[in-house]
Tab-separated table of C-alpha atoms in Angstrom:
chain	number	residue	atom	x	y	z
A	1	UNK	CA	0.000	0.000	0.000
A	2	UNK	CA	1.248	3.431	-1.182
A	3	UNK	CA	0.792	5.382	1.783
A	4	UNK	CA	2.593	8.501	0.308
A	5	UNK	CA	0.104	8.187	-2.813
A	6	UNK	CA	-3.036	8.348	-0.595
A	7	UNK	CA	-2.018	10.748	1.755
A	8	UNK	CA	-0.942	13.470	-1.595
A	9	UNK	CA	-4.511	12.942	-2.968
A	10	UNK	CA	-6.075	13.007	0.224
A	11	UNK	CA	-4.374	16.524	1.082
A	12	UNK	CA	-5.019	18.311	-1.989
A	13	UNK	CA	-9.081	17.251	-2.236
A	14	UNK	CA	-8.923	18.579	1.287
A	15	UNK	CA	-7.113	21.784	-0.008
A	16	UNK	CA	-9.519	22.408	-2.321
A	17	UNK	CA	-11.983	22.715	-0.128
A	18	UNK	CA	-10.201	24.910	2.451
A	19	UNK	CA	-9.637	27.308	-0.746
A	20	UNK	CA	-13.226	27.581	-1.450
A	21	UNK	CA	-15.219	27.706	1.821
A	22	UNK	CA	-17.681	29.671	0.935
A	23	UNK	CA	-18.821	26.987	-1.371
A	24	UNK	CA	-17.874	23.565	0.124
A	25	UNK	CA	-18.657	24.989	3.995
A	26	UNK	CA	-20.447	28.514	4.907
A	27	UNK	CA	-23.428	27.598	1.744
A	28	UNK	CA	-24.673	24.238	2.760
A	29	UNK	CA	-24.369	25.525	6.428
A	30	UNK	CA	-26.500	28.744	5.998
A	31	UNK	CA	-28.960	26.390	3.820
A	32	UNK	CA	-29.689	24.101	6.827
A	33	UNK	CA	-30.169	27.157	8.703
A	34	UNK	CA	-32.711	28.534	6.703
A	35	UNK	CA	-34.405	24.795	6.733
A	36	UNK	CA	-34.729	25.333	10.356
A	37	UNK	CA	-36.197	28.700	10.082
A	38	UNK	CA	-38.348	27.425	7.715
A	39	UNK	CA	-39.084	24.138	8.907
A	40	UNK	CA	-38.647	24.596	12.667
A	41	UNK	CA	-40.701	27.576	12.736
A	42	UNK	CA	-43.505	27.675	10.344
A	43	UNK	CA	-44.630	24.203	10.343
A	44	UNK	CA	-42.945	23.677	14.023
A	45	UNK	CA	-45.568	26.306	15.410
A	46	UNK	CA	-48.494	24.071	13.925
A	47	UNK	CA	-46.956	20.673	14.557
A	48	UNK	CA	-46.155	21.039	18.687
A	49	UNK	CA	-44.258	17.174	18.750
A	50	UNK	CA	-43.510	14.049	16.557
A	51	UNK	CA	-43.867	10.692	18.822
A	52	UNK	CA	-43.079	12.767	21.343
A	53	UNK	CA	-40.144	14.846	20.190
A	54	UNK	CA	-40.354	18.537	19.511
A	55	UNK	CA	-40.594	19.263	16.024
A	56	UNK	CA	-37.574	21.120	15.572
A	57	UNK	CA	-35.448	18.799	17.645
A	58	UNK	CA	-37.169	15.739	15.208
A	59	UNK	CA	-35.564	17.249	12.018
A	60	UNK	CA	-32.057	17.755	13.096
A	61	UNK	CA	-31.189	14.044	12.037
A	62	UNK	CA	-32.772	14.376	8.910
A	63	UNK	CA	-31.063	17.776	7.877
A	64	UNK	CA	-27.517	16.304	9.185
A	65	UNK	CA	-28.273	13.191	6.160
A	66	UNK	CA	-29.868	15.536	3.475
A	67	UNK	CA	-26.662	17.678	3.782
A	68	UNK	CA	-24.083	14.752	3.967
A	69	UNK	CA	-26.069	12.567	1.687
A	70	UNK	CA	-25.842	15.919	-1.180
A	71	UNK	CA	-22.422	16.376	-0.267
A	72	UNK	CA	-20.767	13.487	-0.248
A	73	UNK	CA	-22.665	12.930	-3.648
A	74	UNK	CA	-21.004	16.826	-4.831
A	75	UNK	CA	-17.267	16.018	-3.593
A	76	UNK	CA	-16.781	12.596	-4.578
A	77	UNK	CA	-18.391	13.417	-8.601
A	78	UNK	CA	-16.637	16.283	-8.902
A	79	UNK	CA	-13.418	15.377	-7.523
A	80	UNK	CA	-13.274	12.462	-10.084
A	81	UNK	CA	-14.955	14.596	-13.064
A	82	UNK	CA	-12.868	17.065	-13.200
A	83	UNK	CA	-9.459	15.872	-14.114
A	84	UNK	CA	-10.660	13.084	-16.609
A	85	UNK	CA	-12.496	16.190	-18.166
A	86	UNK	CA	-9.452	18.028	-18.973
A	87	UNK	CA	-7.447	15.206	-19.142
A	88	UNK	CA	-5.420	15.488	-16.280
A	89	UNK	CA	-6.547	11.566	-14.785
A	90	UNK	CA	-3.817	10.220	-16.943
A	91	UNK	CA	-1.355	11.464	-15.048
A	92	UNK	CA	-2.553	9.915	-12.006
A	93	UNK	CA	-3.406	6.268	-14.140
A	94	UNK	CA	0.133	6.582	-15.180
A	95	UNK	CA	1.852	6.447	-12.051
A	96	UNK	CA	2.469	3.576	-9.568
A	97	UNK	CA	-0.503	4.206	-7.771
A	98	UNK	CA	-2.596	1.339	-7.439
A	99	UNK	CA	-6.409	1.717	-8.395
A	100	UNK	CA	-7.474	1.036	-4.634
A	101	UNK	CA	-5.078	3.867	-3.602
A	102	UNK	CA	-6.381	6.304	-6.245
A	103	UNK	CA	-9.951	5.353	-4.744
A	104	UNK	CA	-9.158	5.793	-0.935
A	105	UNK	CA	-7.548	9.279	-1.572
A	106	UNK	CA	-10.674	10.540	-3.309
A	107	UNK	CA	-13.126	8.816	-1.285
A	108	UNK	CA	-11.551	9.482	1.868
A	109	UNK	CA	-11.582	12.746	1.175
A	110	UNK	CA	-15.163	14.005	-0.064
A	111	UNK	CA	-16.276	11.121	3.260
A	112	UNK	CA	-14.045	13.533	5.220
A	113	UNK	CA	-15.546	17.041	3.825
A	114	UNK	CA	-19.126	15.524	4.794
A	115	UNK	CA	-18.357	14.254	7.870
A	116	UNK	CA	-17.198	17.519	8.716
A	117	UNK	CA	-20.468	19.359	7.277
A	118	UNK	CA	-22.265	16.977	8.895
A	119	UNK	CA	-20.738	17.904	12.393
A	120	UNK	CA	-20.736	21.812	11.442
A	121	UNK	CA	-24.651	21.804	11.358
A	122	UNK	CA	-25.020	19.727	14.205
A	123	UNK	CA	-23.181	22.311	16.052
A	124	UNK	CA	-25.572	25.205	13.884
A	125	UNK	CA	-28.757	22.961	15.165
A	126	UNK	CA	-28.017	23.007	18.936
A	127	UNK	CA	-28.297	27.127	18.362
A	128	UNK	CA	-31.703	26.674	17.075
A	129	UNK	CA	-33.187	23.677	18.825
A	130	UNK	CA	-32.186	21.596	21.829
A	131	UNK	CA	-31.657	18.142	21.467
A	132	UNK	CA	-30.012	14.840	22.469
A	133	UNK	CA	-27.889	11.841	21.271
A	134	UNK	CA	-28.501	8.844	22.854
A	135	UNK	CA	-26.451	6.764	21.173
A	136	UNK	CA	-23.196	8.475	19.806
A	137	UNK	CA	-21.613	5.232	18.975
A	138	UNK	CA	-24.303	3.980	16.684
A	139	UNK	CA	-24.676	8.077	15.152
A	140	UNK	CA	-20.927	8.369	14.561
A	141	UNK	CA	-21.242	4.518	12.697
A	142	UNK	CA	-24.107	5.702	10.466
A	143	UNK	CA	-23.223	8.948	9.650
A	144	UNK	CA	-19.534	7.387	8.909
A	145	UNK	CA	-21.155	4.540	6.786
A	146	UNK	CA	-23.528	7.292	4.860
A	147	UNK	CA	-20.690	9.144	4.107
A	148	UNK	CA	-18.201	6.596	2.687
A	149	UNK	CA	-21.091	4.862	0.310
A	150	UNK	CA	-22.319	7.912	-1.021
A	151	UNK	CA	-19.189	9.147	-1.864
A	152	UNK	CA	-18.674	6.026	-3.517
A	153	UNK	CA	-21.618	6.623	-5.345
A	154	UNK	CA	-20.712	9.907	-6.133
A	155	UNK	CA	-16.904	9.139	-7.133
A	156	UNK	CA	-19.358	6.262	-10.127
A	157	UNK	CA	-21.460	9.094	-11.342
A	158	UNK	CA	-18.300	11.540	-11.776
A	159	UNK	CA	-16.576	8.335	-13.541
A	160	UNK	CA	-19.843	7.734	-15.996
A	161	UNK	CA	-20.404	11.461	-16.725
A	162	UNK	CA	-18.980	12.754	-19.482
A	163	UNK	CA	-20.562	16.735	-18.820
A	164	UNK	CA	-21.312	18.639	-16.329
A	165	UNK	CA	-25.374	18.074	-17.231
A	166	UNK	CA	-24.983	14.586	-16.374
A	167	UNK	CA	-22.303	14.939	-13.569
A	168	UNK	CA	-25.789	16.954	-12.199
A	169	UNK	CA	-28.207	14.669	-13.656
A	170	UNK	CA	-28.570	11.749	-11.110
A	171	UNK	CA	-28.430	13.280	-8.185
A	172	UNK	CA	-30.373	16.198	-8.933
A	173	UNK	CA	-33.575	14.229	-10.616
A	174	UNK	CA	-33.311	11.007	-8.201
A	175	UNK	CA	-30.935	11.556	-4.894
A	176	UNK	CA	-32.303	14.891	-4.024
A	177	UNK	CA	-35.815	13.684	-3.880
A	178	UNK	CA	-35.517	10.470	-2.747
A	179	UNK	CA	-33.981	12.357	0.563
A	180	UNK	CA	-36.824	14.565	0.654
A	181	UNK	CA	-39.479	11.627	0.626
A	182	UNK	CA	-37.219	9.636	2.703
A	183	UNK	CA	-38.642	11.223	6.117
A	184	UNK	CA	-36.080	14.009	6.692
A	185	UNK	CA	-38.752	16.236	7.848
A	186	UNK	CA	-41.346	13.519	8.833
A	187	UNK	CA	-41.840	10.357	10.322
A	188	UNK	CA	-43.153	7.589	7.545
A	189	UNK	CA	-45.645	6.654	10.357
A	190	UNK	CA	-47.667	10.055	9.664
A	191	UNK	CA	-48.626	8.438	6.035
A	192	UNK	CA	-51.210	6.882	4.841
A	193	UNK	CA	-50.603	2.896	4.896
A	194	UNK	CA	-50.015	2.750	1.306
A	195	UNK	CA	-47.843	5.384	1.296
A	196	UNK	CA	-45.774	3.766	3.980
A	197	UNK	CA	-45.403	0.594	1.873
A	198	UNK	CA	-44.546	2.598	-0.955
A	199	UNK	CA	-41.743	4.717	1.453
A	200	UNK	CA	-40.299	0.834	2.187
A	201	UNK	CA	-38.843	0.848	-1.325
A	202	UNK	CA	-36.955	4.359	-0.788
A	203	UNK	CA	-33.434	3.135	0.573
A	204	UNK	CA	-33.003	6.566	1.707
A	205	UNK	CA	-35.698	6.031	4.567
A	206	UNK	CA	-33.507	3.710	6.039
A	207	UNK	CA	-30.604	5.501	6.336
A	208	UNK	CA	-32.717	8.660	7.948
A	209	UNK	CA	-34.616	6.202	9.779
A	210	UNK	CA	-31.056	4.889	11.386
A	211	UNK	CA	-29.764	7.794	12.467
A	212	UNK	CA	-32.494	9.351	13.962
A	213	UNK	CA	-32.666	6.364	16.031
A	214	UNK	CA	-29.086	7.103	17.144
A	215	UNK	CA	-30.382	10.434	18.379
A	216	UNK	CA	-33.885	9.419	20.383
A	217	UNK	CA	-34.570	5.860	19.979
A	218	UNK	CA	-37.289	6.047	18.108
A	219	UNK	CA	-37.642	4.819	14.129
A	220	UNK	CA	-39.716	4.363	11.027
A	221	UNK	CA	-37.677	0.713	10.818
A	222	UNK	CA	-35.892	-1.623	13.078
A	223	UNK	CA	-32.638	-0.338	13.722
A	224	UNK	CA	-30.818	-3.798	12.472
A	225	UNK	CA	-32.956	-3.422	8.960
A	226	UNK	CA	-31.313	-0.178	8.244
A	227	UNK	CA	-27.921	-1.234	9.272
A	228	UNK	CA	-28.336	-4.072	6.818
A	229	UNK	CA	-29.592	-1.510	4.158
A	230	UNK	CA	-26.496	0.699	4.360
A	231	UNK	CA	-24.471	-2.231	4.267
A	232	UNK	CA	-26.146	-3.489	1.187
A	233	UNK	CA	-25.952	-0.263	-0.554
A	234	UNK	CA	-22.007	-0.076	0.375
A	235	UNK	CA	-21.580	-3.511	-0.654
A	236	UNK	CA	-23.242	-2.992	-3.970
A	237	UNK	CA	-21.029	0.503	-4.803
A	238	UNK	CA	-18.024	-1.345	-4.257
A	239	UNK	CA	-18.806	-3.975	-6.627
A	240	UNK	CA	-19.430	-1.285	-9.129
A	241	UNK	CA	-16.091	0.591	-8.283
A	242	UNK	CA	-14.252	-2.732	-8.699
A	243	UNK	CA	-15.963	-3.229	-12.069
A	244	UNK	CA	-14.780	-0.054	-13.266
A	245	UNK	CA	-11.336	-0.208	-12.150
A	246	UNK	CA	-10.752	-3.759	-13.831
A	247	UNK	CA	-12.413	-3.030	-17.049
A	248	UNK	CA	-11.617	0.669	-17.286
A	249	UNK	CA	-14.981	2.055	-18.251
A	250	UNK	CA	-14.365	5.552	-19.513
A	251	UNK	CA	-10.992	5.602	-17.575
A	252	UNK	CA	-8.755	4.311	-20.762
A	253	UNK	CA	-10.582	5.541	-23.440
């Protein structure tokens, strides 16, 4: 393992970001904000609690995974995108750095970036709303796990994309919704039935579902169900990684 090869892409993804913090940091963090102004006030004065939990305190986990799920989804894309767009991947592809090194540098690194977000607005959300964690173990292991597959994800779309429409396409039309319908600002209990079957089939509402439980006990679906989901989903973007990496898919073109 090429320690020294990791560690250089590592540290200049996490450059990049330092060098633009108005976009990779103080944006998403003045968006959740507003979501709590928004969300925490306006609907939060006509909906009192949510099995029990204040309104505003119910939507902190939810905010945390819409921002890290978009995020990690942003870094991981781009990060990859950019240099096989102008041509600059060759460079790396060239050198002795092994595909599973090239992967951890630029994984690691949007996961890092997200994680961080993800901490930043917890730390915004305890100015707006108080709340609890009961189980920091189990929130540290989901938001980790959320963070690592997604960028995985991510780092796949910014390998299949060959524009910036399509780098945009995926999770614009699908990943951005599917967190918005996957119970970041409710609980898939306050459905209809059918509705709640038809939430089952958004993998999103597991992850949400997970982490809030971290936070107050309480989920849409047994805690070991979305563990297994996010495992699934991890298991299933590696597969896809290692596909790419031994074929080449638009890498060696």
């Amino acid at each position: 393992m090429n320690l020294r090869a990791v560690k250089t892409i590592y540290r200049y993804e996490m450059n990049r970001m330092w060098r633009t913090l108005g976009q990779s940091v103080a944006s998403p963090v003045i968006s959740t904000s507003l979501y709590f102004v928004v969300f925490g006030s306006a609907i939060g004065s006509r909906i009192s609690t949510v099995e029990g939990i204040s309104y505003g305190a119910f939507i902190v986990p939810g905010l945390i995974m819409l921002s890290v799920l978009t995020q990690s989804l942003a870094n991981a894309s781009f990060a990859i995108f950019f240099p096989k767009f102008i041509g600059t991947i060759y460079e790396v592809l060239s050198a002795p750095v092994s595909f599973i090194e090239i992967l951890l540098g630029y994984v690691g690194a949007a996961a890092s970036k997200s994680m961080l977000l993800g901490f930043l607005i917890l730390l915004t959300a305890s100015f707006f709303v108080p709340f609890h964690i009961q189980s920091p173990f189990w929130m540290l292991l989901f938001l980790v796990l959320t963070a690592v597959t997604f960028s995985l994800f991510g780092f796949i779309i910014g390998i299949w994309a060959d524009n910036f429409d399509q780098l945009q396409l995926i999770p614009l039309l699908i990943v951005t919704p599917l967190t918005f319908l996957g119970g970041s600002f409710y609980s898939i209990k306050m459905l209809p039935p059918l509705w709640q079957k038809i939430s089952m089939a958004n993998p999103v509402v597991y992850l949400i579902s997970g982490f809030r439980w971290s936070f107050y006990g309480n989920a849409d679906v047994d805690i070991s169900v979305s563990l297994t989901m996010v495992t699934v989903i991890l298991a299933l973007c590696l597969g896809i990684v290692h596909w790419i990496f031994k074929t080449g898919y638009k890498l060696r073109d």
